[in-house]
Amino acid sequence: MRRFAGPVAVLTGALVLTGCGGSDDTKAQLSVSSAYIPQPVSDMAAGFLDIANKGGAKDELTSVTSDLGPVSVHETVGQAMEEVTSLDVPAHGQLVFKSGGNHLMFDKLKHTLKQGDNVTVKLHFAKSGPLTVEMPVKSATYNPTTGH
């Protein structure tokens, strides 16, 4: 049994260090999914997506830019929609933009959007680098399986 003591101690030490968490656990690790824009009927459009954070630190979405025109971030509380300067992306959590809730608002579209088009946006964060996202334009009645 003694001949296994050395290798067992090394393996146990490696497992303990693995559980300590590295520098990646002190940063936000952001990704985006379920992005789309329902086909608008005017020169304004709403955008929806999910921002996941698998990291151990929170971040904040501070702005969104697009060549399509101005984009603002809106939060819905109760029945009231309000433009905000930032929204938290919690550590080990997500920020969800969905119909009737948080959403992106595209104002004064530079051209008409049709189903099948793609809109490129850049999400800017307080701590993390920007993320570029392709948002497909779906039908006005699109109902995603993700629930938003």
Steps between C-alpha positions, in 0.01 A plus 500: 500500500794733571610501136173678405534773764709733278278487190183525710635812676587662164156420358325630813702824484406550135132452579517749787667762276241443227223584747665828601392675182739677270510852371215417257262466795564863595389629158173506314478241222230632269319340209185584306221277374141518372546838330228625265299802387130464413432659160407860580201684354653850539842664525543353850575141600550294816780248550520202730785274614654319797839593646645216710784549748681180601767695687530579868472879465205713394518743211269767360363554153568873453401565138413348165606634160393415146549639149120479470452806721474592869444215747391545861461254786157485668383342821134422561373519857131418537339661198755782465786495250803713590831566326796410724873568479600147600371159607681246718617166366533301825785259571397144414171638366339667203340817375190424293342735247146384420166628379333686787831534687849632439559573133712689251330787317616591150390857423490670160600196294715598202317251278199271509558161661346189348479144626823321409722808542782500757591796719848526653521655845790552736433455872725708727572405862651676802781244546499252210585571140218561252305212345384517138166327443300420186128547566277336237174674413212258561131528420305755704316211669812291571474313832837348597525169680718672761191675635585856408 
